Short mmCIF file of C-alpha atoms in Angstrom, two decimals:
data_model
loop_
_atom_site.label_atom_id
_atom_site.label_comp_id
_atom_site.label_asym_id
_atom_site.label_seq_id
_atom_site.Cartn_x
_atom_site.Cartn_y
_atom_site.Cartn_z
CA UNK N 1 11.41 0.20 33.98
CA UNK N 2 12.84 -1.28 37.15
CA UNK N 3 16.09 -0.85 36.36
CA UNK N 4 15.47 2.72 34.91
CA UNK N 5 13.91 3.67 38.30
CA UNK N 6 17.50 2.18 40.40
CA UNK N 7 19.53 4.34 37.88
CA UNK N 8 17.71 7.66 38.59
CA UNK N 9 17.84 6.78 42.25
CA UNK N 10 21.77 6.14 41.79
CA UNK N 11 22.01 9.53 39.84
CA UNK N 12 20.16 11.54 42.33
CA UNK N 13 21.97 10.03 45.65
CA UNK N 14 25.93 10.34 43.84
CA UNK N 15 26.16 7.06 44.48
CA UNK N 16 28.65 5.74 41.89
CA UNK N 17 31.42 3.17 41.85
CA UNK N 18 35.16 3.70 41.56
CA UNK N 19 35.12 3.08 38.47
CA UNK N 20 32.29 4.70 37.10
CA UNK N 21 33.62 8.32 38.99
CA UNK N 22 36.45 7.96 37.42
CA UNK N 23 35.37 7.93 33.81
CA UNK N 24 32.61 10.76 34.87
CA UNK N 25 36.27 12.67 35.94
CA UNK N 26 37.88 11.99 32.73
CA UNK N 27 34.58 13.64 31.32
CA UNK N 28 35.04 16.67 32.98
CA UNK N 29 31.79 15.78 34.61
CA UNK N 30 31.34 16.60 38.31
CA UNK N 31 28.63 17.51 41.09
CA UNK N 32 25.71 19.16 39.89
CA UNK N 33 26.91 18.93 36.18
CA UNK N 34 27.37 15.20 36.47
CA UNK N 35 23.72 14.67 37.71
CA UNK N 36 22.14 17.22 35.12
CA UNK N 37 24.09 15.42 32.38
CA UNK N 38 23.09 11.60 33.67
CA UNK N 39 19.04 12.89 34.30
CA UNK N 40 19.16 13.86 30.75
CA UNK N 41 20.53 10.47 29.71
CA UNK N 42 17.82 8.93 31.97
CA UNK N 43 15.02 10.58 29.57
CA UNK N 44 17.16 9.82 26.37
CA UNK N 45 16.98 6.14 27.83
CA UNK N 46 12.89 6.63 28.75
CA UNK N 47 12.75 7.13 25.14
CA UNK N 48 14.14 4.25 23.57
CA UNK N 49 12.71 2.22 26.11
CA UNK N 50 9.52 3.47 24.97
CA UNK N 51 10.52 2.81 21.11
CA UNK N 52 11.46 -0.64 21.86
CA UNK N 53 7.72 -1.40 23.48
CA UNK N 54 5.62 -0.16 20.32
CA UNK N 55 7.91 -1.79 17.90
CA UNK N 56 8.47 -4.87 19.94
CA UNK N 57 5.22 -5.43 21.70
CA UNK N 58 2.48 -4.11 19.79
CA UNK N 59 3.49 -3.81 15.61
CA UNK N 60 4.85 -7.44 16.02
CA UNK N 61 1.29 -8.86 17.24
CA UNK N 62 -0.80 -10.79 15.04
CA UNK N 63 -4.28 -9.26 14.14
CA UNK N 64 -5.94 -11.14 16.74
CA UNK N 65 -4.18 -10.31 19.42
CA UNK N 66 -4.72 -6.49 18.91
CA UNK N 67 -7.44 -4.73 20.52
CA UNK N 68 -10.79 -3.35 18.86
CA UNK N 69 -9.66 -0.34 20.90
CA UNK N 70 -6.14 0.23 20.38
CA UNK N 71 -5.68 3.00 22.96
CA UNK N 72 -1.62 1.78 23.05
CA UNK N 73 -1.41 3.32 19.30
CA UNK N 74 0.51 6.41 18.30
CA UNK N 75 -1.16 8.84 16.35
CA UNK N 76 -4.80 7.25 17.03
CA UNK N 77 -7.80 8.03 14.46
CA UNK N 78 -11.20 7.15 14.10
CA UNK N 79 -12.40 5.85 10.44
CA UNK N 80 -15.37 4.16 8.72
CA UNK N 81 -14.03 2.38 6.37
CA UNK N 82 -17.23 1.06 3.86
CA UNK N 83 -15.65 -1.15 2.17
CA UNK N 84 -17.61 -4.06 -0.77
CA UNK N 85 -20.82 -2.35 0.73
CA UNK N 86 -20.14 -2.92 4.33
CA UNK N 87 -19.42 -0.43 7.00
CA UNK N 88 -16.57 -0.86 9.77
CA UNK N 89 -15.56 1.57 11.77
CA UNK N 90 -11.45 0.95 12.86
CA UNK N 91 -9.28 2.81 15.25
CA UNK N 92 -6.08 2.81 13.49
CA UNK N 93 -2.80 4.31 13.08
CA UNK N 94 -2.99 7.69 10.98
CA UNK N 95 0.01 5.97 9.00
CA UNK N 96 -1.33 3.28 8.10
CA UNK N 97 -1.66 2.45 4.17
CA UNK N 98 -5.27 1.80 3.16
CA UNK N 99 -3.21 -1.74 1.51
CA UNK N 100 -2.62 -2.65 5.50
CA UNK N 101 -6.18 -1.62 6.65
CA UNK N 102 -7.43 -4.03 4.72
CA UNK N 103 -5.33 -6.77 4.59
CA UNK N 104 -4.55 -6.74 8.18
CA UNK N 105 -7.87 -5.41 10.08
CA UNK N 106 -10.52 -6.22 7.69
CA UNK N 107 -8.73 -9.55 6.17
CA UNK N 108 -9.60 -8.70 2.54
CA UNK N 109 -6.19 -9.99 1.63
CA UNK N 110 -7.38 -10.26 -2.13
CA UNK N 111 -5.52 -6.78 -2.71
CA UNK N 112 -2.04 -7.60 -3.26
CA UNK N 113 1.51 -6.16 -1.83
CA UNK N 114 3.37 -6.11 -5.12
CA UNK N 115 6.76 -3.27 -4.43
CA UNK N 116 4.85 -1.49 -1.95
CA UNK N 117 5.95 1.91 -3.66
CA UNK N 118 3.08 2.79 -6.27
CA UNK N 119 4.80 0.89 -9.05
CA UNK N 120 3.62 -2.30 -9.70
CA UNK N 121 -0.51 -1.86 -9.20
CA UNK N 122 -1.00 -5.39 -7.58
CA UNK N 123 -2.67 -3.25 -4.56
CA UNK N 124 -5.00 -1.05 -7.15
CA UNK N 125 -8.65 -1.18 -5.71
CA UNK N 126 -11.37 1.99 -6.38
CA UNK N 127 -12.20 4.07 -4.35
CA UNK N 128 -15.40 6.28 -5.32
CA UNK N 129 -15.36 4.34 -8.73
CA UNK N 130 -11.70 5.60 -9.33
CA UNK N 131 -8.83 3.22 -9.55
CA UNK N 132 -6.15 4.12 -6.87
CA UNK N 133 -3.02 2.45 -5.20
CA UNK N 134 -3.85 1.50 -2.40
CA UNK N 135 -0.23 1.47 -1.05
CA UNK N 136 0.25 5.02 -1.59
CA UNK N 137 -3.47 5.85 0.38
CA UNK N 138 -3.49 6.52 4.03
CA UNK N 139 -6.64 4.80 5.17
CA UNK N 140 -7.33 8.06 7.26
CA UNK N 141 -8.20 9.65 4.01
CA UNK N 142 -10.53 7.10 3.13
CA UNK N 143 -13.19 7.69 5.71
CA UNK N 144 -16.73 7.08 4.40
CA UNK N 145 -15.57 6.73 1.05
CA UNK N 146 -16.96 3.40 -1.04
CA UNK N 147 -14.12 1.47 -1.13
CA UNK N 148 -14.21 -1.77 -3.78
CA UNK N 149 -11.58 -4.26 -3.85
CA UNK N 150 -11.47 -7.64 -5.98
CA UNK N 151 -13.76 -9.23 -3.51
CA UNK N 152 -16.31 -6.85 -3.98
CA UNK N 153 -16.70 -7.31 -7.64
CA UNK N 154 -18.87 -10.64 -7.53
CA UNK N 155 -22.38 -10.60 -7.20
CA UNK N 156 -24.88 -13.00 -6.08
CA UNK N 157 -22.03 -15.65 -6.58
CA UNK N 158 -21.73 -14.94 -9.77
CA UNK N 159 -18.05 -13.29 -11.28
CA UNK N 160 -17.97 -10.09 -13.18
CA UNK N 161 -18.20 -10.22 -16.48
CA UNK N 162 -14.26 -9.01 -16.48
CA UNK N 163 -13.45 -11.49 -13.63
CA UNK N 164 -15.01 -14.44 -16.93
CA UNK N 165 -13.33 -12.48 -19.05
CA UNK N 166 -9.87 -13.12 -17.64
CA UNK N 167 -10.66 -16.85 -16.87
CA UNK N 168 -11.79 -17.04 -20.40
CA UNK N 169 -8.75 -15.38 -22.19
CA UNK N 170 -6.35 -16.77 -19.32
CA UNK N 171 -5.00 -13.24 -18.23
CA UNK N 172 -3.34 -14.83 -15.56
CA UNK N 173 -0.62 -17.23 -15.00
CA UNK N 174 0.81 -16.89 -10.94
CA UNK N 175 -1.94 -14.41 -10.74
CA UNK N 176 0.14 -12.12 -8.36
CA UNK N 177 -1.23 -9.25 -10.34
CA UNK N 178 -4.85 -10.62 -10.99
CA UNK N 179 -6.79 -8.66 -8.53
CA UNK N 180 -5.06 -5.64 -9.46
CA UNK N 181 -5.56 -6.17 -12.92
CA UNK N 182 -9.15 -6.74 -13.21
CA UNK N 183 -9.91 -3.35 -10.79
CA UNK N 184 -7.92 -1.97 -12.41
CA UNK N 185 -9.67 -3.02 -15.86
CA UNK N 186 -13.24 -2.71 -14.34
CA UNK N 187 -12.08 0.98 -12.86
CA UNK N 188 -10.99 1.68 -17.07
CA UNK N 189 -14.57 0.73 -18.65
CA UNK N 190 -16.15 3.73 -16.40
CA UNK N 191 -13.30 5.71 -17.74
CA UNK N 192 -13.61 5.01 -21.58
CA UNK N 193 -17.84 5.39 -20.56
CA UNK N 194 -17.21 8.97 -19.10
CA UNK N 195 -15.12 9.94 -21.83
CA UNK N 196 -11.72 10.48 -19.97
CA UNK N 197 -8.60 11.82 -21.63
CA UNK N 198 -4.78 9.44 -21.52
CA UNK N 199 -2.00 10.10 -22.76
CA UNK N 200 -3.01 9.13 -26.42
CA UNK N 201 -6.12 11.32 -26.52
CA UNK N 202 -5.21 13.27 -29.66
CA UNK N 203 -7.32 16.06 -29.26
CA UNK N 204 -7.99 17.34 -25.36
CA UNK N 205 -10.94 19.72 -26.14
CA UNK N 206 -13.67 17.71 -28.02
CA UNK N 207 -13.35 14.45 -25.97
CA UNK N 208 -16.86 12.36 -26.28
CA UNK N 209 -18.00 10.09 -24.20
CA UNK N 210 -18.58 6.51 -24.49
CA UNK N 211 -15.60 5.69 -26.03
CA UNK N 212 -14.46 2.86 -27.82
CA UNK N 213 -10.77 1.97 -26.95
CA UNK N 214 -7.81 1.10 -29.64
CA UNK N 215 -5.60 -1.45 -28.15
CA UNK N 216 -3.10 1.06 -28.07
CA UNK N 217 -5.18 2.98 -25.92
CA UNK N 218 -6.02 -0.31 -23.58
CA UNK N 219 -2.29 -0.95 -23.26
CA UNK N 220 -1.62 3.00 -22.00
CA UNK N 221 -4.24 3.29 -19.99
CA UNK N 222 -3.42 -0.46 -18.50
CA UNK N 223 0.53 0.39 -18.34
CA UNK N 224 0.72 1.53 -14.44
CA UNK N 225 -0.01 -2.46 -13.85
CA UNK N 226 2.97 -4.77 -14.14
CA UNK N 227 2.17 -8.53 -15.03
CA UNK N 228 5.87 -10.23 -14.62
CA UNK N 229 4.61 -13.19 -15.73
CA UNK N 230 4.24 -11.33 -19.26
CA UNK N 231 0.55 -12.25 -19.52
CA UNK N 232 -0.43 -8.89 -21.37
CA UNK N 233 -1.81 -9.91 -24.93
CA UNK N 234 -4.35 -12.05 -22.85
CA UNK N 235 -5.26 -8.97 -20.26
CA UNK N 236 -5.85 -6.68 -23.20
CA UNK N 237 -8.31 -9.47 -25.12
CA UNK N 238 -9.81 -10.13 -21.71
CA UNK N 239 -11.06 -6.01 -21.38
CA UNK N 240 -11.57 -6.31 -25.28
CA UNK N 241 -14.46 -8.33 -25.15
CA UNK N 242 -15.95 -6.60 -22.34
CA UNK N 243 -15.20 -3.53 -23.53
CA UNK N 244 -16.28 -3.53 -26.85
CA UNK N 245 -17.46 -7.25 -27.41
CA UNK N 246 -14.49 -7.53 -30.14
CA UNK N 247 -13.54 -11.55 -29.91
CA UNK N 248 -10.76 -11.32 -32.05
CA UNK N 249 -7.14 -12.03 -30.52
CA UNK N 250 -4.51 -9.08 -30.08
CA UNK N 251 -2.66 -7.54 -33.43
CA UNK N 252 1.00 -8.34 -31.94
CA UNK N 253 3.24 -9.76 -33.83
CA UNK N 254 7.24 -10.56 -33.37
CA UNK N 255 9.77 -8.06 -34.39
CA UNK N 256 11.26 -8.65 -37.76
CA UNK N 257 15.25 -8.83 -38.02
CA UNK N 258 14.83 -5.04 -39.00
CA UNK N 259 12.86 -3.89 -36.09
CA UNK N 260 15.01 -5.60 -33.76
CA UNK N 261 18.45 -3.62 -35.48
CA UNK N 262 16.35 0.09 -35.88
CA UNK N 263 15.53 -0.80 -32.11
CA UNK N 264 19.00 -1.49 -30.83
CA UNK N 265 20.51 1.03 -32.44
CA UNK N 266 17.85 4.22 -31.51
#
C-alpha cells in the first residue's frame, strides 16, 4: 500500500523521470491525459493488490487460524448448518461447497473429495434423508436442513447395520469411496421403502411401495458411485442383506468367449 500511495503522489505532482516521460511521449500521453490515464492504472493496481490479499492471506490459512467471525470474507452469509444432530451456526463464503463446510469448518472429513465435479460420489452425504453430492451443494443452501454424513450413521457406538454389512461382505478395499458408498446405500433403502421410480422401473404409474430390489436395480440405482478399486459385487451383497436379508453372493459370472466377440464388435 505504501508504495501505491508514493505512485499516486508521483502521478498527481508530474513528477516523472527522463525516462519514464519519454515512453509516456511515445504514448501519445501528455498533461492532463497522462495523469487521467496513470490514476486509472492506480485503481487497476488497487485491485490486484486487493486480489493478491484474499488469495494470499486469507484462502491459504489453515482452519485454525481463521476467525469465528470472518468479517475479511467476500460474499459473507450466515448459516446453521445441523449437521449428525448438532447445530453450528458458520459465517462462510456464499461459494463455498457444502464438501468444504464440512471438511474444513466443522472437521467431519469422513466425506470424501473424490473429482470434485459430481462424478465420482465419494462426497455423497443426505441431506433431508435424500442422498446428494455434496460437491455440487453450496452450503448456503443448506441452512437448517438435517444434514447426515458417514459419521452420523453410528449410534450409541454401535455401526449401522449397512456400515456391518460392508465390513462383513468386505465392500471396501482403499476405502476412498466407503463413506460415500454406504450413504449412499443407507440414502437407497428409504428409496426402495417409499417406493421411488429409476431408470429400470418398468411401469411409472402403479409404483408400490416397499420395494424389494433386483440386483439389477441395486447396481442402477448404486451407478452414480464409482469404486476404482472394482469392489462392486461385494457393495451390492453388502445392501443385499440389509435390504432384503438375501445372504446369497451376487449372480455375476465371466463373459464367455462369445460375449466377449458380440461385445467387441456392437
Amino acid at each position: 500500500m505504501k508504495d501505491l500511495d508514493k505512485w499516486n503522489a508521483k502521478v498527481e505532482a508530474d513528477d516523472f523521470t527522463d525516462d519514464e516521460k519519454k515512453v509516456f511521449d511515445e504514448m501519445g500521453l501528455k498533461g492532463s491525459s497522462r495523469r487521467t490515464f496513470l490514476k486509472q492504472v492506480s485503481v487497476a493496481s488497487m485491485s490486484l493488490w486487493a486480489t493478491s490479499y484474499f488469495t494470499n492471506d486469507l484462502f491459504a490459512s489453515t482452519m485454525e487460524d481463521l476467525p469465528e467471525e470472518a468479517r475479511v470474507l467476500l460474499n459473507e452469509v450466515k448459516v446453521n448448518l445441523r449437521v449428525n444432530d448438532m447445530s453450528k451456526p458458520l459465517n462462510i463464503d456464499s461459494r463455498m461447497s457444502l464438501l468444504d463446510a464440512l471438511r474444513e469448518r466443522l472437521a467431519l472429513t469422513g466425506t470424501k473429495k473424490g473429482c470434485d465435479h459430481g462424478q465420482c460420489g465419494a462426497c455423497t452425504v443426505m441431506i433431508d434423508g435424500k442422498r446428494k453430492l455434496s460437491c455440487l451443494t453450496l452450503a448456503a443452501t443448506c441452512d437448517e436442513k438435517e444434514i447426515t454424513t458417514v459419521e452420523g450413521l453410528a449410534s450409541g457406538g454401535k455401526l449401522h447395520s449397512m456400515q456391518e454389512a460392508f465390513v462383513k461382505h468386505d465392500g471396501y478395499q482403499c476405502g476412498y469411496c466407503t463413506p460415500g458408498q454406504v450413504c449412499s446405500s443407507v440414502a437407497l433403502l428409504e428409496e426402495a421403502k417409499n417406493g421411488e421410480a429409476s431408470y429400470l422401473t418398468e411401469d411409472l404409474k402403479t409404483i408400490n411401495k416397499d420395494l424389494k430390489l433386483s440386483e439389477a436395480e441395486i447396481r442402477e440405482r448404486m451407478s452414480g458411485n464409482i469404486c476404482r478399486c472394482g469392489a462392486y459385487n461385494n457393495i451390492v451383497q453388502a445392501f443385499k442383506e440389509v435390504h432384503s436379508g438375501d445372504s446369497e453372493m451376487p449372480t455375476w459370472e465371466f463373459a464367455t468367449q462369445e460375449q466377449m466377440e458380440n461385445a467387441k464388435n456392437a
